[in-house]
mmCIF file of C-alpha atoms in Angstrom:
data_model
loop_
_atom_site.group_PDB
_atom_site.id
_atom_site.type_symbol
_atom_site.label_atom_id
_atom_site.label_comp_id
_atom_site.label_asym_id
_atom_site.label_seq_id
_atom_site.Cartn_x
_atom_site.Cartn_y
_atom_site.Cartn_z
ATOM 1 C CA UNK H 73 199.070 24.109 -27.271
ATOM 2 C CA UNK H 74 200.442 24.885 -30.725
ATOM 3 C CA UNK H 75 202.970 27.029 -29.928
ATOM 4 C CA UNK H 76 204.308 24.901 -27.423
ATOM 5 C CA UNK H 77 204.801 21.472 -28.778
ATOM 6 C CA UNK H 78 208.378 20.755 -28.937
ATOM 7 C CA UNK H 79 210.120 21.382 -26.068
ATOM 8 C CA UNK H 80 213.192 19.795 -25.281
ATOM 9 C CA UNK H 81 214.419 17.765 -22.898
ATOM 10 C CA UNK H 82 217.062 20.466 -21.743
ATOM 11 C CA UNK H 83 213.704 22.997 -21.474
ATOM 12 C CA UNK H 84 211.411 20.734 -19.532
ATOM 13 C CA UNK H 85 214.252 20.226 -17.153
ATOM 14 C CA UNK H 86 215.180 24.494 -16.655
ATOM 15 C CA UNK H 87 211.016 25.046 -16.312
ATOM 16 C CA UNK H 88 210.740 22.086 -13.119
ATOM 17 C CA UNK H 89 213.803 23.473 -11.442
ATOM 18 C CA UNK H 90 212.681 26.971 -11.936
ATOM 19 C CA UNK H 91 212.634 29.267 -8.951
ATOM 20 C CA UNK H 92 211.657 32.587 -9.701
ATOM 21 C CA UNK H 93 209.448 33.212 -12.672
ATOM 22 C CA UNK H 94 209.361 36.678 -14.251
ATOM 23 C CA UNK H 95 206.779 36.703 -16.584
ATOM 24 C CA UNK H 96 207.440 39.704 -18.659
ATOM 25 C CA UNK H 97 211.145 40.921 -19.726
ATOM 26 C CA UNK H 98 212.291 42.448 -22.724
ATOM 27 C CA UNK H 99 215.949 41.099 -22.996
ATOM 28 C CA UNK H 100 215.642 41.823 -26.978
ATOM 29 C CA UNK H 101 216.491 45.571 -26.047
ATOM 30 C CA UNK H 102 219.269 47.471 -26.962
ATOM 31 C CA UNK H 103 220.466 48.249 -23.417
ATOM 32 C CA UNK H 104 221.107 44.988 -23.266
ATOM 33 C CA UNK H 105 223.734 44.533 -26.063
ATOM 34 C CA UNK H 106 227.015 45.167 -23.845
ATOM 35 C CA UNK H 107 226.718 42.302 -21.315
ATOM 36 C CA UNK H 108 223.323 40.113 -22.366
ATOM 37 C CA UNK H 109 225.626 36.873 -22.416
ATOM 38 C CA UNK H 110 226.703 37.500 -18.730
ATOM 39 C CA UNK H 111 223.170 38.934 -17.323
ATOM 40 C CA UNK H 112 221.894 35.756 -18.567
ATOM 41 C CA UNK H 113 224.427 33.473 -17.299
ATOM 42 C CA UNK H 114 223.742 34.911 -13.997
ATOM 43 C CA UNK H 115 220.111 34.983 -14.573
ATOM 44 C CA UNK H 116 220.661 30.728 -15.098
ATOM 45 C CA UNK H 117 223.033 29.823 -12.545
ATOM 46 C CA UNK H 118 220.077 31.742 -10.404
ATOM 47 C CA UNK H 119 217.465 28.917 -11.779
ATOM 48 C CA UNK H 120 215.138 31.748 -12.892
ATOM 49 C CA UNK H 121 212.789 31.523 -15.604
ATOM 50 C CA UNK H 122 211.664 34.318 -18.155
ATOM 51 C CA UNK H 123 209.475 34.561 -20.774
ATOM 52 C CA UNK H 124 210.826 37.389 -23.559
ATOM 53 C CA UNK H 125 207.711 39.460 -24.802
ATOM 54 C CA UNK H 126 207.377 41.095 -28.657
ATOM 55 C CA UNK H 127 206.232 44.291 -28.927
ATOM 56 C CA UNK H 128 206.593 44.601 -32.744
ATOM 57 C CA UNK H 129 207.207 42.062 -35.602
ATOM 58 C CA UNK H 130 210.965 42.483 -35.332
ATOM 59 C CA UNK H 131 211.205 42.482 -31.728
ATOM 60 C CA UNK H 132 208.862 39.474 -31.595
ATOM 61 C CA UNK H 133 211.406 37.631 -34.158
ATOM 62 C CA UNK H 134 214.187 38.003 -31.669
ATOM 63 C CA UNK H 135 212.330 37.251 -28.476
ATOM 64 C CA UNK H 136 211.871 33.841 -30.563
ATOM 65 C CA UNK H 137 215.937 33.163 -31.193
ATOM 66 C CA UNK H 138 216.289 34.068 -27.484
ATOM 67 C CA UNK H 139 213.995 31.397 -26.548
ATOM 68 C CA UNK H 140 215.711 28.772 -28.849
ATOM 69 C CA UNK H 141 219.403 29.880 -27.903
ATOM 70 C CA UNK H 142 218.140 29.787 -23.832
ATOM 71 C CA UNK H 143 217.046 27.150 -22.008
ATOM 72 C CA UNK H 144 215.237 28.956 -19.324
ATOM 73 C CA UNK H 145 213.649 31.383 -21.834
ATOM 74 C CA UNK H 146 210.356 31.364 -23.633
ATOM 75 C CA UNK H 147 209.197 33.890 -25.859
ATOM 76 C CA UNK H 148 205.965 35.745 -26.433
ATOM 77 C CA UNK H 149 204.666 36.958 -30.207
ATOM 78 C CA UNK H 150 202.568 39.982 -30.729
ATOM 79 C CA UNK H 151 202.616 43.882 -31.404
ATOM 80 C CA UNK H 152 202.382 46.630 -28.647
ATOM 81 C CA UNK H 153 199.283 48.992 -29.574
ATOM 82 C CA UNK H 154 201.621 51.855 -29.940
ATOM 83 C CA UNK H 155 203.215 49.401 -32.843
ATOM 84 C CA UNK H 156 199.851 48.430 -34.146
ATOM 85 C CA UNK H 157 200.715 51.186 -37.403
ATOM 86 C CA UNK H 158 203.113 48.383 -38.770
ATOM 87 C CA UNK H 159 200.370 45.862 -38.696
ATOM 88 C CA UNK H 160 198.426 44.816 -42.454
ATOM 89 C CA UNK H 161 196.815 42.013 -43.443
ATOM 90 C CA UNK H 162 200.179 40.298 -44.713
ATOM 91 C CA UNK H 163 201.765 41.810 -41.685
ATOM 92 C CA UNK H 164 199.164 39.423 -39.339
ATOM 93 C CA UNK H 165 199.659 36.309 -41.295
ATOM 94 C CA UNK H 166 203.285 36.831 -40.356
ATOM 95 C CA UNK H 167 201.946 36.968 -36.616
ATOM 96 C CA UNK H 168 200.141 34.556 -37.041
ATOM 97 C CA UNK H 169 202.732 32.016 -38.023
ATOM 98 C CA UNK H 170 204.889 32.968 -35.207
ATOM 99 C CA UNK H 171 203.218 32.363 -32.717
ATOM 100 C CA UNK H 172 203.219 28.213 -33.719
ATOM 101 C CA UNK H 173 207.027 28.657 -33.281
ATOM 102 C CA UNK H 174 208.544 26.329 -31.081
ATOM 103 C CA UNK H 175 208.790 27.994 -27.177
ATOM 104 C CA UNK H 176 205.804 30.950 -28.188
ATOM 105 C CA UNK H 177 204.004 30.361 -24.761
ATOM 106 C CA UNK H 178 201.735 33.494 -25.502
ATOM 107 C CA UNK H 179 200.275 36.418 -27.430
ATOM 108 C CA UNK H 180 201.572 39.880 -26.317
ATOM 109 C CA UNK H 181 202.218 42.509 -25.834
ATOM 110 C CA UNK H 182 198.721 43.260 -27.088
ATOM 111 C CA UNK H 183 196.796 46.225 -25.952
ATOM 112 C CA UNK H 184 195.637 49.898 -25.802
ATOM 113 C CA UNK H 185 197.797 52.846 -24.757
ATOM 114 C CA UNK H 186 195.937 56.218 -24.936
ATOM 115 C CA UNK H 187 199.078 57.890 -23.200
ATOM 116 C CA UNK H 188 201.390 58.017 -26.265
ATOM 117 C CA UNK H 189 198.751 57.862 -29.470
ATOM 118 C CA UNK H 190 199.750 61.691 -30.686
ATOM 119 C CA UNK H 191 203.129 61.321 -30.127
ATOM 120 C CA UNK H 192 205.215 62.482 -32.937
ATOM 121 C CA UNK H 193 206.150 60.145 -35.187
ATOM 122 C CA UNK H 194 204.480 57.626 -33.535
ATOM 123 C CA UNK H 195 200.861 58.298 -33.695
ATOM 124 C CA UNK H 196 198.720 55.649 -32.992
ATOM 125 C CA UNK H 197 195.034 56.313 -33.236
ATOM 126 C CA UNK H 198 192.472 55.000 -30.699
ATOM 127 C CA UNK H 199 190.118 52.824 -33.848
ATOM 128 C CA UNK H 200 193.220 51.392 -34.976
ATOM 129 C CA UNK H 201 194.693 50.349 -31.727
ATOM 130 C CA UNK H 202 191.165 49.054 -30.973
ATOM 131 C CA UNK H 203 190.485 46.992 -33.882
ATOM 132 C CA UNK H 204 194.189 45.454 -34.401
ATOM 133 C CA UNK H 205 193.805 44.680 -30.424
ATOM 134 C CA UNK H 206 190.738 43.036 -31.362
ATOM 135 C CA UNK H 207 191.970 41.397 -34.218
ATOM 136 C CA UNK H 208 194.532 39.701 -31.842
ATOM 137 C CA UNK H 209 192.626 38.962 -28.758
ATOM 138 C CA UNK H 210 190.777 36.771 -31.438
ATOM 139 C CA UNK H 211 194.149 35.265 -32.749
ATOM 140 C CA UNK H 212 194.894 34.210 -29.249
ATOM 141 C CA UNK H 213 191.731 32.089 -28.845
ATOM 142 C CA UNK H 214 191.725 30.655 -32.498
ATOM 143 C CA UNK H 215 195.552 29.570 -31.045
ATOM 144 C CA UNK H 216 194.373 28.357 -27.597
ATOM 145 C CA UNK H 217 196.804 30.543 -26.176
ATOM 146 C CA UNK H 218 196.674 33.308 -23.474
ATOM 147 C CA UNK H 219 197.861 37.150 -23.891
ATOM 148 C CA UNK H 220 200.010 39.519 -22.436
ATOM 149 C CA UNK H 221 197.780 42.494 -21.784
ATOM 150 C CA UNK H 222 199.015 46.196 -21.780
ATOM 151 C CA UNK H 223 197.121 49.034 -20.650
ATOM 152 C CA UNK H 224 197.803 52.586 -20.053
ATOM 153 C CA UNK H 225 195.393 55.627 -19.927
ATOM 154 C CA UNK H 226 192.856 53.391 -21.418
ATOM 155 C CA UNK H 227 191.480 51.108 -18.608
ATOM 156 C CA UNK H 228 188.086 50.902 -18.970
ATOM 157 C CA UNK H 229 188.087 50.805 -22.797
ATOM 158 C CA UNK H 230 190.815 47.774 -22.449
ATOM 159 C CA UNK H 231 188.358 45.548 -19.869
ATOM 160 C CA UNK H 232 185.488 46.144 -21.883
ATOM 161 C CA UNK H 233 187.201 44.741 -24.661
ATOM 162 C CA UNK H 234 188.405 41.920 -23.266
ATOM 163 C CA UNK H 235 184.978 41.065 -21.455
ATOM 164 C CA UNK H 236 183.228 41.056 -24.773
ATOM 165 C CA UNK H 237 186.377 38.405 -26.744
ATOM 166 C CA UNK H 238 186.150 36.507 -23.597
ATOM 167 C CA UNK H 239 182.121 36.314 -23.663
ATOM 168 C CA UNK H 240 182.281 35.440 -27.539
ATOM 169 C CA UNK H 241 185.057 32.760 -26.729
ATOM 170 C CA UNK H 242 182.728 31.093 -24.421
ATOM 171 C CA UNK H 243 179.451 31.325 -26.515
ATOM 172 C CA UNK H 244 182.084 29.462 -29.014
ATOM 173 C CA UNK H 245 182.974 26.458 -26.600
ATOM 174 C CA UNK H 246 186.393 28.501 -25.904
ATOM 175 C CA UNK H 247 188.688 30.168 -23.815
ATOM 176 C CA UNK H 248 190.092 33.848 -23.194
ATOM 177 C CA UNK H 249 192.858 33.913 -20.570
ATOM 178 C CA UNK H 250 196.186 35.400 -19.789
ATOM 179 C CA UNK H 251 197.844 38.310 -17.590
ATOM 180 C CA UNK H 252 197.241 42.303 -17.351
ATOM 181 C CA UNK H 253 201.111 43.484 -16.987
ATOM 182 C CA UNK H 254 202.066 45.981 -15.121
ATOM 183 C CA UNK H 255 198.612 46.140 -13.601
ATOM 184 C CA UNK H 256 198.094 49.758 -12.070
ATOM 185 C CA UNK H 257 194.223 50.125 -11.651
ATOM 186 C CA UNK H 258 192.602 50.175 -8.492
ATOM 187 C CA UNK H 259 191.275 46.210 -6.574
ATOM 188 C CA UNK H 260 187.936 46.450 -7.655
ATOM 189 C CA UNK H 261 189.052 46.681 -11.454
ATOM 190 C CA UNK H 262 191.163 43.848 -10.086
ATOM 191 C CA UNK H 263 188.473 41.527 -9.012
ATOM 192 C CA UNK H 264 186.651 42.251 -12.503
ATOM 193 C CA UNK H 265 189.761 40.445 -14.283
ATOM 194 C CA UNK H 266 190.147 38.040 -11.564
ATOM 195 C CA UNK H 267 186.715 36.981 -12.131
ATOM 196 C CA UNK H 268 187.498 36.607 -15.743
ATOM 197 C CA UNK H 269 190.285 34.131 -14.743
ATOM 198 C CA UNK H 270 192.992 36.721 -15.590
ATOM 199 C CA UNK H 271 196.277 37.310 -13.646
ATOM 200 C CA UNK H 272 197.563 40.429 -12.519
ATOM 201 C CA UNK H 273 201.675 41.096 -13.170
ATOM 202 C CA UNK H 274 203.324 43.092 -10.732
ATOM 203 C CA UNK H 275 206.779 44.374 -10.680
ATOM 204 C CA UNK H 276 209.058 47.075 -9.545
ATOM 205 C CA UNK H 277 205.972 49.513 -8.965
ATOM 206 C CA UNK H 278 204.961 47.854 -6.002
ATOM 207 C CA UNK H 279 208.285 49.220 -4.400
ATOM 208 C CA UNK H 280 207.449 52.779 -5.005
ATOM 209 C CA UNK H 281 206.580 54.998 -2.388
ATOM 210 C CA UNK H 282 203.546 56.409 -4.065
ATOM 211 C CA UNK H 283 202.069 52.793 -4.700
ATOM 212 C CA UNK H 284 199.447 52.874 -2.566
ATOM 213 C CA UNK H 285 196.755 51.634 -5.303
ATOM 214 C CA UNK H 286 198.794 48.563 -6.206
ATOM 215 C CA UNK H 287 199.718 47.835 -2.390
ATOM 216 C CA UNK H 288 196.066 47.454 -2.047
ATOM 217 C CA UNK H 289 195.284 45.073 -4.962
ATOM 218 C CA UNK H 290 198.686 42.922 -3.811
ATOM 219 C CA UNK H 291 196.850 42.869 -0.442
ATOM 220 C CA UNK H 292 193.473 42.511 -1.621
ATOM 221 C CA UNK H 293 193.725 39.818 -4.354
ATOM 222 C CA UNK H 294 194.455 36.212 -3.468
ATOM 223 C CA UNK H 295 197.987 34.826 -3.796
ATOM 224 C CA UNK H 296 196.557 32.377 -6.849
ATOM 225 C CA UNK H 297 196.645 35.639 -8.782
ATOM 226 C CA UNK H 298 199.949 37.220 -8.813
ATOM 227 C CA UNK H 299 202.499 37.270 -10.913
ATOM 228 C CA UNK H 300 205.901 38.186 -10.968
ATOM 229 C CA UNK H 301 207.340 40.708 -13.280
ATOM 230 C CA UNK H 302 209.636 43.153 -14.569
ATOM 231 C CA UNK H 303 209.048 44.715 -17.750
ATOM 232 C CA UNK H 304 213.248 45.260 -17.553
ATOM 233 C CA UNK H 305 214.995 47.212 -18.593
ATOM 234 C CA UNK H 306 212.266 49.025 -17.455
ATOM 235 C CA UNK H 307 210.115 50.173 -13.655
ATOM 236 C CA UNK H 308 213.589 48.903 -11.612
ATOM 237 C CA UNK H 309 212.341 48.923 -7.780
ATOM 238 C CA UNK H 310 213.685 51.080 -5.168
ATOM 239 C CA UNK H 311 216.357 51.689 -4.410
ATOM 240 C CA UNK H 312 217.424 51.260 -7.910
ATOM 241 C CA UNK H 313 214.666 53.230 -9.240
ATOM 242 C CA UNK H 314 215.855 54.634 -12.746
ATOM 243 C CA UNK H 315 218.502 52.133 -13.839
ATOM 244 C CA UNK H 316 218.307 49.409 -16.143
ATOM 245 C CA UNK H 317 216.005 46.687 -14.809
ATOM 246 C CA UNK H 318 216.519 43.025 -14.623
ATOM 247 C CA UNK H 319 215.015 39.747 -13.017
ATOM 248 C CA UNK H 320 217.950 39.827 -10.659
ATOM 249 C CA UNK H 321 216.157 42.405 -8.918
ATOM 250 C CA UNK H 322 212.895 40.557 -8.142
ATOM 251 C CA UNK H 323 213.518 39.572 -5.162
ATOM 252 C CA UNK H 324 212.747 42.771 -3.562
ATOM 253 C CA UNK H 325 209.364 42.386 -5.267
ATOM 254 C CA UNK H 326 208.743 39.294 -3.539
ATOM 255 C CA UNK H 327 209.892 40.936 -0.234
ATOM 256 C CA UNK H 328 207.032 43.763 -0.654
ATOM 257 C CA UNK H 329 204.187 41.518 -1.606
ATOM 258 C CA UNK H 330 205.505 38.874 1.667
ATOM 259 C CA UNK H 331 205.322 41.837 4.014
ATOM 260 C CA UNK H 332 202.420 42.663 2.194
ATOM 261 C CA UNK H 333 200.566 39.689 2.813
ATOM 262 C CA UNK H 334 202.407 38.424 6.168
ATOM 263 C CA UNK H 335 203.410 35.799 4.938
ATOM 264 C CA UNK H 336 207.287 34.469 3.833
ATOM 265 C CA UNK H 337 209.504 34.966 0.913
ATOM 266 C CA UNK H 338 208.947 31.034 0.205
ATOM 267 C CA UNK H 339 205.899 31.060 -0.194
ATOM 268 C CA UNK H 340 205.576 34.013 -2.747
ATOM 269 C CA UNK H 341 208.064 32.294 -4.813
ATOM 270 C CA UNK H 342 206.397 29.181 -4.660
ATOM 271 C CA UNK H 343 203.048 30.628 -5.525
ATOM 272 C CA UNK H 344 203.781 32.893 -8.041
ATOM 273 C CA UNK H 345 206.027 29.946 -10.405
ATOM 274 C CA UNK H 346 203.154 27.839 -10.286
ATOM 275 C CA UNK H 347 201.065 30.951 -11.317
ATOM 276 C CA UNK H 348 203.586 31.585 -14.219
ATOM 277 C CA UNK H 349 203.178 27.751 -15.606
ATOM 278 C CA UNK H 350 199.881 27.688 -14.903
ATOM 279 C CA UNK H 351 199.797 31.040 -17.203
ATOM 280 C CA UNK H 352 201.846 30.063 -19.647
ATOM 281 C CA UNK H 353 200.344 26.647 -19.380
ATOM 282 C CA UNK H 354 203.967 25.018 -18.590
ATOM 283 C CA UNK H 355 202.836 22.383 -16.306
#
């Protein structure tokens, strides 16, 4: 994969002994600045694994020195729809050429989110969010590389978009794949992305007493589909519902979706890592 051709010795080494796999963190944040160095050194001794996700240029550029400072981190390079007014043609050539930096496992955050596009001052119109998402579902398979899907307020008008890139991919001898974070839709929205050989991230949400739609998919969909998440320092699980988020706290993820499928906290660790390389395509 181009964006993942020359990793170290030091990095092949922190991705076999990884234990827990959080597949969507956004360490580049500012509520991170006071203790980062110590959260991570923690995060390490732990032997978890993280991959840091862009949301716009900028924050893209630092989930990249992340990855190359941090053994255990990889990086992901793309531009959140509510972002997608920074985007021009230059603007994509620059995305473009980040994503063949070294440790860029993916493309994301890419999406559509209806839920803030008339916020003020950050207005993001539904054509442009749709045709700069399209724009880089199509970057990812030119770059043989999966995405990081976001998706709020605009399910239906986010699957049909990836159906279509996915059905063009294939009429092309290609590939579409990658994960729908923070999945919140209902199982048999679930099974539609399944069957499109997506993965579905799920994090603190799953925790919350009002998660009955999400309990259901984690039930519903097979083990070989889950990933873990945070999206820290955001969605913290109960009981720590509000604060800062971090991948310390997954393990109470993995104890909801073990009770959840009756099964032990092993084996959801063990499954969802090998999800997470398989994802990522870390293997």
């Amino acid at each position: 994969m181009i964006g993942n051709q020359n990793i170290t010795k030091e990095n092949r080494q922190a991705e076999e002994e990884c234990l827990i796999f959080d597949t969507h963190t956004h360490y580049d944040d500012v509520q991170f600045d006071g203790d980062r160095t110590e959260l991570f050194e923690n995060i390490a001794q732990r032997g978890y694994c993280i991959v840091n996700v862009g949301a716009s240029l900028a924050s893209t550029k630092k989930s990249i020195a992340l990855a190359k400072k941090y053994a255990f981190v990889h990086a992901a390079a793309g531009v959140h729809p509510t972002s997608t007014g920074e985007l021009t043609e230059e603007n994509f050539k620059m995305l473009s050429a980040l994503l063949d930096e070294e440790k860029v496992v993916a493309v994301g955050e890419i999406g559509l989110d209806y839920y803030w596009e008339k916020e003020p001052g950050r207005e993001c119109p539904r054509e442009m969010q749709k045709y700069w998402f399209g724009r880089q579902l199509a970057l990812a398979v030119e770059k043989d590389m999966p995405v990081i899907i976001h998706s709020r307020d605009a399910a239906e008008d986010t699957f049909l978009l990836i159906r279509k890139e996915c059905e063009r991919a294939r009429a092309n001898g290609r590939q579409l794949t990658g994960v729908i974070h923070c999945f919140s839709s209902g199982k048999e929205m679930a099974k539609d992305y399944v069957n499109l050989g997506f993965f579905l991230g799920i994090g603190g949400v799953l925790t919350f007493k009002n998660a009955r739609r999400i309990r259901e998919v984690v039930e519903e969909i097979p083990l070989s589909y889950l990933v873990l998440e945070t999206d820290c320092p955001y969605l913290s699980p109960e009981p720590y519902r509000g604060q800062r988020n971090s991948s310390l706290n997954l393990p109470l993820v993995v104890n909801e979706i073990a009770h959840i499928k009756g099964i032990s906290k092993e084996e959801v660790i063990c499954a969802t890592t090998k999800n997470a390389k398989q994802l990522y395509r870390l293997l």
